[in-house]
Tab-separated table of C-alpha atoms in Angstrom:
chain	number	residue	atom	x	y	z
E	1	UNK	CA	73.500	50.340	35.139
E	2	UNK	CA	72.354	51.201	38.604
E	3	UNK	CA	71.264	49.536	40.847
E	4	UNK	CA	68.118	49.182	42.972
E	5	UNK	CA	68.296	47.526	46.623
E	6	UNK	CA	65.658	45.670	47.829
E	7	UNK	CA	64.333	44.054	51.755
E	8	UNK	CA	64.476	40.686	50.266
E	9	UNK	CA	62.913	38.235	52.504
E	10	UNK	CA	65.471	35.839	53.905
E	11	UNK	CA	64.394	32.046	54.673
E	12	UNK	CA	63.096	30.744	57.568
E	13	UNK	CA	65.554	28.124	60.028
E	14	UNK	CA	64.845	24.872	61.948
E	15	UNK	CA	64.306	25.635	65.321
E	16	UNK	CA	66.899	23.763	67.296
E	17	UNK	CA	67.123	22.872	71.280
E	18	UNK	CA	69.337	25.574	71.468
E	19	UNK	CA	66.681	28.201	69.426
E	20	UNK	CA	64.531	26.876	72.503
E	21	UNK	CA	66.232	27.715	75.137
E	22	UNK	CA	67.785	30.967	74.398
E	23	UNK	CA	63.742	31.437	73.919
E	24	UNK	CA	62.962	30.912	76.892
E	25	UNK	CA	66.152	32.479	78.625
E	26	UNK	CA	65.302	35.119	76.578
E	27	UNK	CA	61.828	35.312	77.820
E	28	UNK	CA	62.283	34.927	80.983
E	29	UNK	CA	64.657	38.230	80.952
E	30	UNK	CA	62.232	40.092	79.526
E	31	UNK	CA	59.383	38.919	82.165
E	32	UNK	CA	62.787	39.894	84.724
E	33	UNK	CA	62.662	43.497	83.432
E	34	UNK	CA	58.949	44.029	83.320
E	35	UNK	CA	58.482	43.242	86.674
E	36	UNK	CA	60.659	45.325	88.171
E	37	UNK	CA	60.070	48.375	85.582
E	38	UNK	CA	56.130	48.133	87.481
E	39	UNK	CA	57.625	47.621	90.818
E	40	UNK	CA	59.949	50.538	90.194
E	41	UNK	CA	57.247	52.496	88.715
E	42	UNK	CA	55.066	51.917	91.559
E	43	UNK	CA	57.825	52.922	93.963
E	44	UNK	CA	58.760	56.053	91.795
E	45	UNK	CA	54.922	57.072	91.462
E	46	UNK	CA	54.714	56.345	95.919
E	47	UNK	CA	57.833	58.633	96.467
E	48	UNK	CA	56.344	61.569	94.308
E	49	UNK	CA	53.464	61.194	95.948
E	50	UNK	CA	54.804	61.930	99.068
E	51	UNK	CA	56.556	64.565	98.716
E	52	UNK	CA	53.938	66.554	96.534
E	53	UNK	CA	52.419	65.959	100.072
E	54	UNK	CA	54.489	67.565	101.798
E	55	UNK	CA	55.945	70.286	99.047
E	56	UNK	CA	53.439	73.062	100.488
E	57	UNK	CA	55.584	72.544	104.032
E	58	UNK	CA	58.547	72.694	102.424
E	59	UNK	CA	57.747	75.904	100.016
E	60	UNK	CA	56.394	77.766	103.527
E	61	UNK	CA	59.880	76.767	105.852
E	62	UNK	CA	62.294	77.873	102.791
E	63	UNK	CA	60.554	81.449	101.618
E	64	UNK	CA	60.302	81.740	104.951
E	65	UNK	CA	64.119	80.683	105.501
E	66	UNK	CA	64.752	83.410	102.882
E	67	UNK	CA	61.796	86.134	104.427
E	68	UNK	CA	64.081	86.049	107.305
E	69	UNK	CA	67.642	86.571	105.637
E	70	UNK	CA	66.234	89.691	103.927
E	71	UNK	CA	64.473	91.228	107.598
E	72	UNK	CA	68.108	90.349	108.754
E	73	UNK	CA	69.897	92.011	106.018
E	74	UNK	CA	68.073	94.668	105.910
E	75	UNK	CA	68.221	95.420	109.373
E	76	UNK	CA	71.787	95.225	109.268
E	77	UNK	CA	72.096	97.473	106.873
E	78	UNK	CA	70.197	100.121	106.810
E	79	UNK	CA	72.193	102.026	109.480
E	80	UNK	CA	75.007	102.506	106.393
E	81	UNK	CA	72.434	103.876	104.113
E	82	UNK	CA	71.454	107.454	104.154
E	83	UNK	CA	69.115	109.755	102.218
E	84	UNK	CA	71.078	112.841	100.305
E	85	UNK	CA	69.413	116.084	99.250
E	86	UNK	CA	70.458	118.400	97.157
E	87	UNK	CA	69.391	122.154	97.471
E	88	UNK	CA	70.108	124.856	95.591
E	89	UNK	CA	69.482	128.463	95.728
E	90	UNK	CA	66.250	129.190	93.387
E	91	UNK	CA	65.638	132.395	91.697
E	92	UNK	CA	62.365	133.614	92.685
E	93	UNK	CA	60.830	136.522	89.860
E	94	UNK	CA	58.290	138.941	91.794
E	95	UNK	CA	55.270	139.905	90.194
E	96	UNK	CA	53.863	142.855	88.654
E	97	UNK	CA	51.759	144.815	90.183
E	98	UNK	CA	48.312	144.091	90.209
E	99	UNK	CA	45.083	146.178	90.497
E	100	UNK	CA	43.258	142.893	92.051
E	101	UNK	CA	46.154	144.377	95.435
E	102	UNK	CA	43.577	147.124	95.701
E	103	UNK	CA	41.158	145.033	97.035
E	104	UNK	CA	42.663	142.299	98.097
E	105	UNK	CA	45.582	143.822	99.730
E	106	UNK	CA	49.404	142.368	99.751
E	107	UNK	CA	50.151	139.845	102.224
E	108	UNK	CA	51.645	140.806	105.462
E	109	UNK	CA	51.295	144.378	104.332
E	110	UNK	CA	54.539	144.977	102.457
E	111	UNK	CA	54.673	145.584	97.910
E	112	UNK	CA	57.585	143.614	96.393
E	113	UNK	CA	59.760	146.105	94.295
E	114	UNK	CA	58.256	144.598	90.780
E	115	UNK	CA	60.351	142.470	88.598
E	116	UNK	CA	63.176	142.313	91.243
E	117	UNK	CA	65.004	138.889	91.378
E	118	UNK	CA	65.336	137.500	94.409
E	119	UNK	CA	66.511	133.756	95.744
E	120	UNK	CA	65.338	131.244	97.815
E	121	UNK	CA	66.593	128.088	98.949
E	122	UNK	CA	64.985	124.931	97.721
E	123	UNK	CA	65.316	121.052	96.945
E	124	UNK	CA	65.698	120.167	94.065
E	125	UNK	CA	66.874	116.451	93.694
E	126	UNK	CA	67.966	113.431	95.972
E	127	UNK	CA	69.051	110.677	95.614
E	128	UNK	CA	70.620	107.395	98.145
E	129	UNK	CA	74.367	106.898	99.555
E	130	UNK	CA	76.141	104.100	102.128
E	131	UNK	CA	78.974	104.646	103.960
E	132	UNK	CA	82.119	102.997	103.611
E	133	UNK	CA	83.396	104.181	106.427
E	134	UNK	CA	83.051	105.134	109.977
E	135	UNK	CA	84.699	108.230	109.607
E	136	UNK	CA	81.869	109.371	106.944
E	137	UNK	CA	82.720	108.212	103.888
E	138	UNK	CA	80.091	108.012	101.637
E	139	UNK	CA	79.811	106.729	98.048
E	140	UNK	CA	76.936	107.823	95.686
E	141	UNK	CA	76.491	108.165	91.783
E	142	UNK	CA	77.752	111.289	90.377
E	143	UNK	CA	74.465	111.931	88.735
E	144	UNK	CA	73.533	112.449	92.167
E	145	UNK	CA	75.892	115.130	93.104
E	146	UNK	CA	77.028	116.366	90.346
E	147	UNK	CA	75.858	120.321	90.532
E	148	UNK	CA	78.451	122.222	91.674
E	149	UNK	CA	76.530	125.372	92.810
E	150	UNK	CA	74.166	123.027	95.028
E	151	UNK	CA	74.827	121.732	98.620
E	152	UNK	CA	74.502	118.757	99.708
E	153	UNK	CA	72.693	117.432	103.342
E	154	UNK	CA	73.141	113.904	104.041
E	155	UNK	CA	69.765	112.295	106.715
E	156	UNK	CA	71.072	108.927	108.436
E	157	UNK	CA	68.402	106.258	109.008
E	158	UNK	CA	67.639	108.135	112.478
E	159	UNK	CA	66.836	110.996	110.841
E	160	UNK	CA	69.496	113.047	111.730
E	161	UNK	CA	70.886	115.282	109.440
E	162	UNK	CA	74.609	116.218	108.502
E	163	UNK	CA	76.065	118.605	105.779
E	164	UNK	CA	78.073	116.939	103.124
E	165	UNK	CA	81.297	117.275	101.179
E	166	UNK	CA	82.227	116.799	97.901
E	167	UNK	CA	85.506	115.164	98.121
E	168	UNK	CA	85.691	113.501	94.455
E	169	UNK	CA	83.477	113.065	91.467
E	170	UNK	CA	84.718	110.182	89.153
E	171	UNK	CA	84.938	111.416	85.000
E	172	UNK	CA	84.309	108.115	83.922
E	173	UNK	CA	82.339	105.774	85.847
E	174	UNK	CA	78.905	107.210	87.345
E	175	UNK	CA	80.505	107.369	90.735
E	176	UNK	CA	81.398	110.100	93.102
E	177	UNK	CA	82.350	110.346	97.143
E	178	UNK	CA	81.760	112.466	100.155
E	179	UNK	CA	81.902	113.133	103.903
E	180	UNK	CA	80.364	114.490	106.725
E	181	UNK	CA	82.116	115.359	110.057
E	182	UNK	CA	81.849	112.533	112.743
E	183	UNK	CA	82.541	109.544	114.166
E	184	UNK	CA	81.220	106.003	114.585
E	185	UNK	CA	78.959	105.972	111.641
E	186	UNK	CA	78.569	102.096	110.036
E	187	UNK	CA	80.339	101.184	107.195
E	188	UNK	CA	78.653	98.509	105.174
E	189	UNK	CA	80.285	95.772	104.043
E	190	UNK	CA	81.219	95.395	100.692
E	191	UNK	CA	81.615	92.044	98.802
E	192	UNK	CA	82.743	90.556	95.493
E	193	UNK	CA	80.693	91.719	92.449
E	194	UNK	CA	82.802	88.835	89.922
E	195	UNK	CA	81.027	86.404	92.337
E	196	UNK	CA	77.644	86.487	91.620
E	197	UNK	CA	75.380	84.393	89.663
E	198	UNK	CA	72.721	85.210	87.653
E	199	UNK	CA	69.629	84.256	89.382
E	200	UNK	CA	70.700	84.862	92.687
E	201	UNK	CA	68.535	86.963	95.009
E	202	UNK	CA	69.357	90.969	95.540
E	203	UNK	CA	68.605	93.614	97.974
E	204	UNK	CA	67.814	96.932	96.908
E	205	UNK	CA	67.749	99.965	99.445
E	206	UNK	CA	67.021	103.849	98.516
E	207	UNK	CA	65.289	107.047	98.936
E	208	UNK	CA	62.617	106.385	96.120
E	209	UNK	CA	60.969	109.283	94.435
E	210	UNK	CA	63.493	111.470	96.553
E	211	UNK	CA	60.208	110.922	99.372
E	212	UNK	CA	60.170	107.673	100.964
E	213	UNK	CA	64.050	107.074	102.742
E	214	UNK	CA	65.360	103.785	103.403
E	215	UNK	CA	62.698	101.476	101.019
E	216	UNK	CA	63.811	98.205	100.097
E	217	UNK	CA	62.664	95.900	97.338
E	218	UNK	CA	64.079	92.668	96.072
E	219	UNK	CA	64.778	90.764	93.222
E	220	UNK	CA	67.309	88.878	91.571
E	221	UNK	CA	70.103	89.345	89.583
E	222	UNK	CA	68.812	89.638	85.688
E	223	UNK	CA	72.030	89.786	83.599
E	224	UNK	CA	75.279	90.616	84.028
E	225	UNK	CA	78.174	92.700	81.611
E	226	UNK	CA	75.944	94.584	80.354
E	227	UNK	CA	77.244	97.951	78.371
E	228	UNK	CA	74.413	100.386	78.839
E	229	UNK	CA	74.409	104.582	77.747
E	230	UNK	CA	72.440	106.328	80.586
E	231	UNK	CA	71.842	110.256	81.025
E	232	UNK	CA	70.054	112.667	81.898
E	233	UNK	CA	70.526	116.206	84.444
E	234	UNK	CA	73.462	117.824	84.119
E	235	UNK	CA	76.067	114.406	83.086
E	236	UNK	CA	75.232	114.271	79.910
E	237	UNK	CA	74.727	110.902	78.173
E	238	UNK	CA	77.327	108.703	79.440
E	239	UNK	CA	78.508	104.845	78.225
E	240	UNK	CA	79.229	102.075	81.188
E	241	UNK	CA	80.141	99.414	80.547
E	242	UNK	CA	80.584	95.750	82.920
E	243	UNK	CA	77.264	96.756	84.525
E	244	UNK	CA	75.171	94.257	86.434
E	245	UNK	CA	70.938	94.126	84.979
E	246	UNK	CA	68.370	93.171	88.102
E	247	UNK	CA	64.881	93.214	88.117
E	248	UNK	CA	64.679	94.598	92.191
E	249	UNK	CA	62.961	98.250	91.829
E	250	UNK	CA	65.408	101.148	91.097
E	251	UNK	CA	63.214	104.383	90.964
E	252	UNK	CA	64.691	107.856	90.836
E	253	UNK	CA	66.193	108.357	94.367
E	254	UNK	CA	67.475	105.054	94.549
E	255	UNK	CA	70.383	106.392	93.030
E	256	UNK	CA	73.497	105.318	94.620
E	257	UNK	CA	72.330	103.096	96.789
E	258	UNK	CA	73.363	99.568	97.888
E	259	UNK	CA	73.031	96.765	95.768
E	260	UNK	CA	72.888	93.468	98.426
E	261	UNK	CA	73.541	89.475	98.179
E	262	UNK	CA	71.471	87.257	100.979
E	263	UNK	CA	74.817	87.648	103.129
E	264	UNK	CA	74.588	91.402	103.199
E	265	UNK	CA	77.461	92.415	101.426
E	266	UNK	CA	77.649	95.244	98.887
E	267	UNK	CA	77.420	93.586	95.555
E	268	UNK	CA	77.070	97.113	93.026
E	269	UNK	CA	75.345	100.670	93.777
E	270	UNK	CA	72.017	100.928	91.989
E	271	UNK	CA	72.733	103.325	88.787
E	272	UNK	CA	69.939	103.693	86.625
E	273	UNK	CA	66.537	102.114	85.266
E	274	UNK	CA	65.807	101.601	81.895
E	275	UNK	CA	62.395	104.320	80.163
E	276	UNK	CA	59.377	102.377	79.180
E	277	UNK	CA	60.252	99.239	80.664
E	278	UNK	CA	59.296	97.241	83.714
E	279	UNK	CA	61.540	95.982	85.932
E	280	UNK	CA	65.061	96.471	84.155
E	281	UNK	CA	67.552	98.556	86.648
E	282	UNK	CA	71.431	98.691	86.136
E	283	UNK	CA	73.938	98.321	88.512
E	284	UNK	CA	77.887	99.555	88.630
E	285	UNK	CA	79.865	96.129	90.469
E	286	UNK	CA	81.465	97.509	93.478
E	287	UNK	CA	84.200	95.412	92.105
E	288	UNK	CA	84.454	98.723	89.312
E	289	UNK	CA	85.179	101.361	92.143
E	290	UNK	CA	86.523	99.223	95.099
E	291	UNK	CA	90.379	101.017	93.490
E	292	UNK	CA	88.683	104.855	93.560
E	293	UNK	CA	87.523	104.057	97.481
E	294	UNK	CA	90.668	103.368	98.101
E	295	UNK	CA	92.266	106.106	96.148
E	296	UNK	CA	90.071	108.517	98.076
E	297	UNK	CA	90.354	107.299	101.023
E	298	UNK	CA	94.514	107.589	101.001
E	299	UNK	CA	94.565	110.598	98.698
E	300	UNK	CA	91.626	112.414	99.178
E	301	UNK	CA	91.494	112.302	95.317
E	302	UNK	CA	90.620	109.986	91.916
E	303	UNK	CA	93.713	108.988	89.992
E	304	UNK	CA	92.242	107.122	87.280
E	305	UNK	CA	95.630	105.953	84.640
E	306	UNK	CA	95.256	106.352	80.983
E	307	UNK	CA	97.872	106.346	78.162
E	308	UNK	CA	96.406	109.242	76.035
E	309	UNK	CA	95.237	107.453	72.673
E	310	UNK	CA	92.416	108.307	70.615
E	311	UNK	CA	91.538	104.824	69.044
E	312	UNK	CA	88.574	103.292	67.689
E	313	UNK	CA	87.877	98.968	67.771
E	314	UNK	CA	89.242	96.587	65.488
E	315	UNK	CA	86.485	95.495	63.285
E	316	UNK	CA	87.050	92.819	60.237
E	317	UNK	CA	86.095	95.832	58.012
E	318	UNK	CA	88.372	98.457	58.697
E	319	UNK	CA	91.430	95.208	59.016
E	320	UNK	CA	90.002	94.576	55.403
E	321	UNK	CA	90.642	98.406	54.222
E	322	UNK	CA	94.504	98.359	56.621
E	323	UNK	CA	95.510	95.386	55.152
E	324	UNK	CA	95.793	93.630	58.939
E	325	UNK	CA	95.517	90.007	59.540
E	326	UNK	CA	94.177	90.452	63.299
E	327	UNK	CA	90.367	90.803	64.978
E	328	UNK	CA	91.393	92.338	68.149
E	329	UNK	CA	92.916	95.041	68.966
E	330	UNK	CA	92.017	98.807	68.402
E	331	UNK	CA	93.483	101.439	65.795
E	332	UNK	CA	94.142	104.748	67.461
E	333	UNK	CA	92.990	107.055	65.533
E	334	UNK	CA	92.999	111.372	65.292
E	335	UNK	CA	89.924	112.511	65.209
E	336	UNK	CA	86.992	115.260	63.435
E	337	UNK	CA	88.472	118.386	65.076
E	338	UNK	CA	92.575	119.629	63.959
E	339	UNK	CA	92.772	119.535	68.051
E	340	UNK	CA	91.789	115.834	68.145
E	341	UNK	CA	94.879	114.310	68.441
E	342	UNK	CA	95.615	111.129	67.479
E	343	UNK	CA	98.014	110.464	70.720
E	344	UNK	CA	98.238	113.031	73.424
E	345	UNK	CA	100.865	115.135	73.358
E	346	UNK	CA	103.312	114.434	76.222
E	347	UNK	CA	100.823	111.390	77.530
E	348	UNK	CA	102.442	108.130	78.292
E	349	UNK	CA	101.934	106.717	75.005
E	350	UNK	CA	103.565	110.006	73.701
E	351	UNK	CA	107.127	109.416	75.901
E	352	UNK	CA	106.901	105.681	74.083
E	353	UNK	CA	106.590	106.964	70.770
E	354	UNK	CA	103.282	105.280	69.501
E	355	UNK	CA	102.460	106.973	66.599
E	356	UNK	CA	98.720	107.206	64.455
E	357	UNK	CA	98.091	104.281	62.687
E	358	UNK	CA	99.726	101.592	65.087
E	359	UNK	CA	97.592	98.767	66.721
E	360	UNK	CA	97.301	98.383	70.158
E	361	UNK	CA	96.781	94.535	70.628
E	362	UNK	CA	97.819	93.291	73.911
E	363	UNK	CA	98.049	94.577	77.354
E	364	UNK	CA	100.586	92.806	79.816
E	365	UNK	CA	99.482	89.543	77.879
E	366	UNK	CA	95.952	90.391	77.685
E	367	UNK	CA	94.033	90.555	74.497
E	368	UNK	CA	91.898	93.660	73.724
E	369	UNK	CA	88.243	92.267	72.608
E	370	UNK	CA	85.067	93.600	72.978
E	371	UNK	CA	84.440	91.734	75.638
E	372	UNK	CA	87.964	93.383	77.390
E	373	UNK	CA	88.617	96.541	76.410
E	374	UNK	CA	91.136	98.504	76.049
E	375	UNK	CA	89.659	101.166	78.801
E	376	UNK	CA	88.839	98.606	81.629
E	377	UNK	CA	92.178	96.871	80.971
E	378	UNK	CA	94.352	100.080	81.951
E	379	UNK	CA	91.720	100.582	84.976
E	380	UNK	CA	92.917	97.195	87.132
E	381	UNK	CA	96.152	99.037	87.587
E	382	UNK	CA	97.232	102.134	89.870
E	383	UNK	CA	98.740	105.541	88.361
E	384	UNK	CA	102.589	105.007	88.521
E	385	UNK	CA	102.781	101.099	86.923
E	386	UNK	CA	104.660	99.629	84.604
E	387	UNK	CA	102.289	98.341	81.979
E	388	UNK	CA	103.741	95.930	78.982
E	389	UNK	CA	102.046	97.036	75.361
E	390	UNK	CA	101.685	94.667	72.404
E	391	UNK	CA	101.809	97.588	69.497
E	392	UNK	CA	102.026	96.502	65.607
E	393	UNK	CA	103.595	99.005	64.091
E	394	UNK	CA	104.514	99.680	60.979
E	395	UNK	CA	104.503	96.434	59.982
E	396	UNK	CA	105.533	94.683	62.218
E	397	UNK	CA	104.415	93.439	66.061
E	398	UNK	CA	106.849	94.822	68.315
E	399	UNK	CA	107.014	95.603	72.901
E	400	UNK	CA	107.261	98.430	74.393
E	401	UNK	CA	107.006	99.813	78.503
E	402	UNK	CA	104.117	102.521	79.022
E	403	UNK	CA	104.410	104.381	82.862
E	404	UNK	CA	100.477	104.107	83.212
E	405	UNK	CA	99.793	108.650	83.795
E	406	UNK	CA	96.957	110.915	85.590
E	407	UNK	CA	95.103	111.728	83.451
E	408	UNK	CA	93.959	115.126	86.088
E	409	UNK	CA	98.013	115.499	86.276
E	410	UNK	CA	98.372	115.803	82.525
E	411	UNK	CA	95.964	118.794	82.669
E	412	UNK	CA	97.204	120.539	85.649
E	413	UNK	CA	100.501	120.670	83.280
E	414	UNK	CA	98.647	121.899	80.744
E	415	UNK	CA	96.966	125.184	82.534
């Protein structure tokens, strides 16, 4: 039988002298608390009113201070920023003969051969870049200088024009390096993109719309470690990982320009803007390209370390299907075509004995995850480095030492 609980009233007890004393003490304590609260409330209200009266001045001073900082940063950085003009010989087809020429004549008394194909040099695009050395080395986006048949002219902040040579185009990041002849250029100060915070103020400088050089916009860092698929023009679509998101205006022509912090240091390279959206722009973190800049300065080319495997990220579904316990790592697999090898012949992975259906779990003790993908880990190393890989191979975990190789060197050997 279940028991039902009831609230019962306790019988009253006679109030003793001790109880009276405690009651008086409690009342006194309560009065003290209430009095203190009233005094505190009055003081707090007075403080708030005083602060409110002064706040417009404080806000004005803070705003002025930030404006002055931005003005100083722009003034110091502008000499480092260049506009890139893209020109190309474009075919021009002459019009066929028209009977109206008999009445209106032909300009300059000349008549073109019907259907003759002529070429005329025209501006076909533009972008932005910035100096990273005093001897004329400039970085920009690869998509700005993707046409191998075009000519590129760099225009500095003082209006001087220089013919530019393409030193390197990266095949992984939207990144390229140009060079102009000369010396004494103002190199931008490169910062540390690992130290940036969401919400901090940033400044973008660029050749907006390919017409308005050294346009300045300001905003904040809206997000970090974004993964996007960007594309267009001759470069096609490409996946960029670990990208900075900002609401600073990044228009056509701003590509390749610097994204700056308030200390005037470059923390990113403006790269893309979201279509059909406002105030959503993206920049490549400067730390992703620091090593590439050093490569070009030292060797005159970009060296990309690789191991030579085709893979898919391990998912819960894949792990269940192949009956393994891992929720991280990558599975080495072949592609759809016969020539899409799981392991590239002659590659570092091939030499180390990695085969199809192996699972690469860790690189030098770092787990391969969505947040820390294999390509990102590999790019932290130099060509020639020996790196230890933890691999699941035919039912057991083994360690393999792999010497990283430059993919371009392997391609040359194949040719």
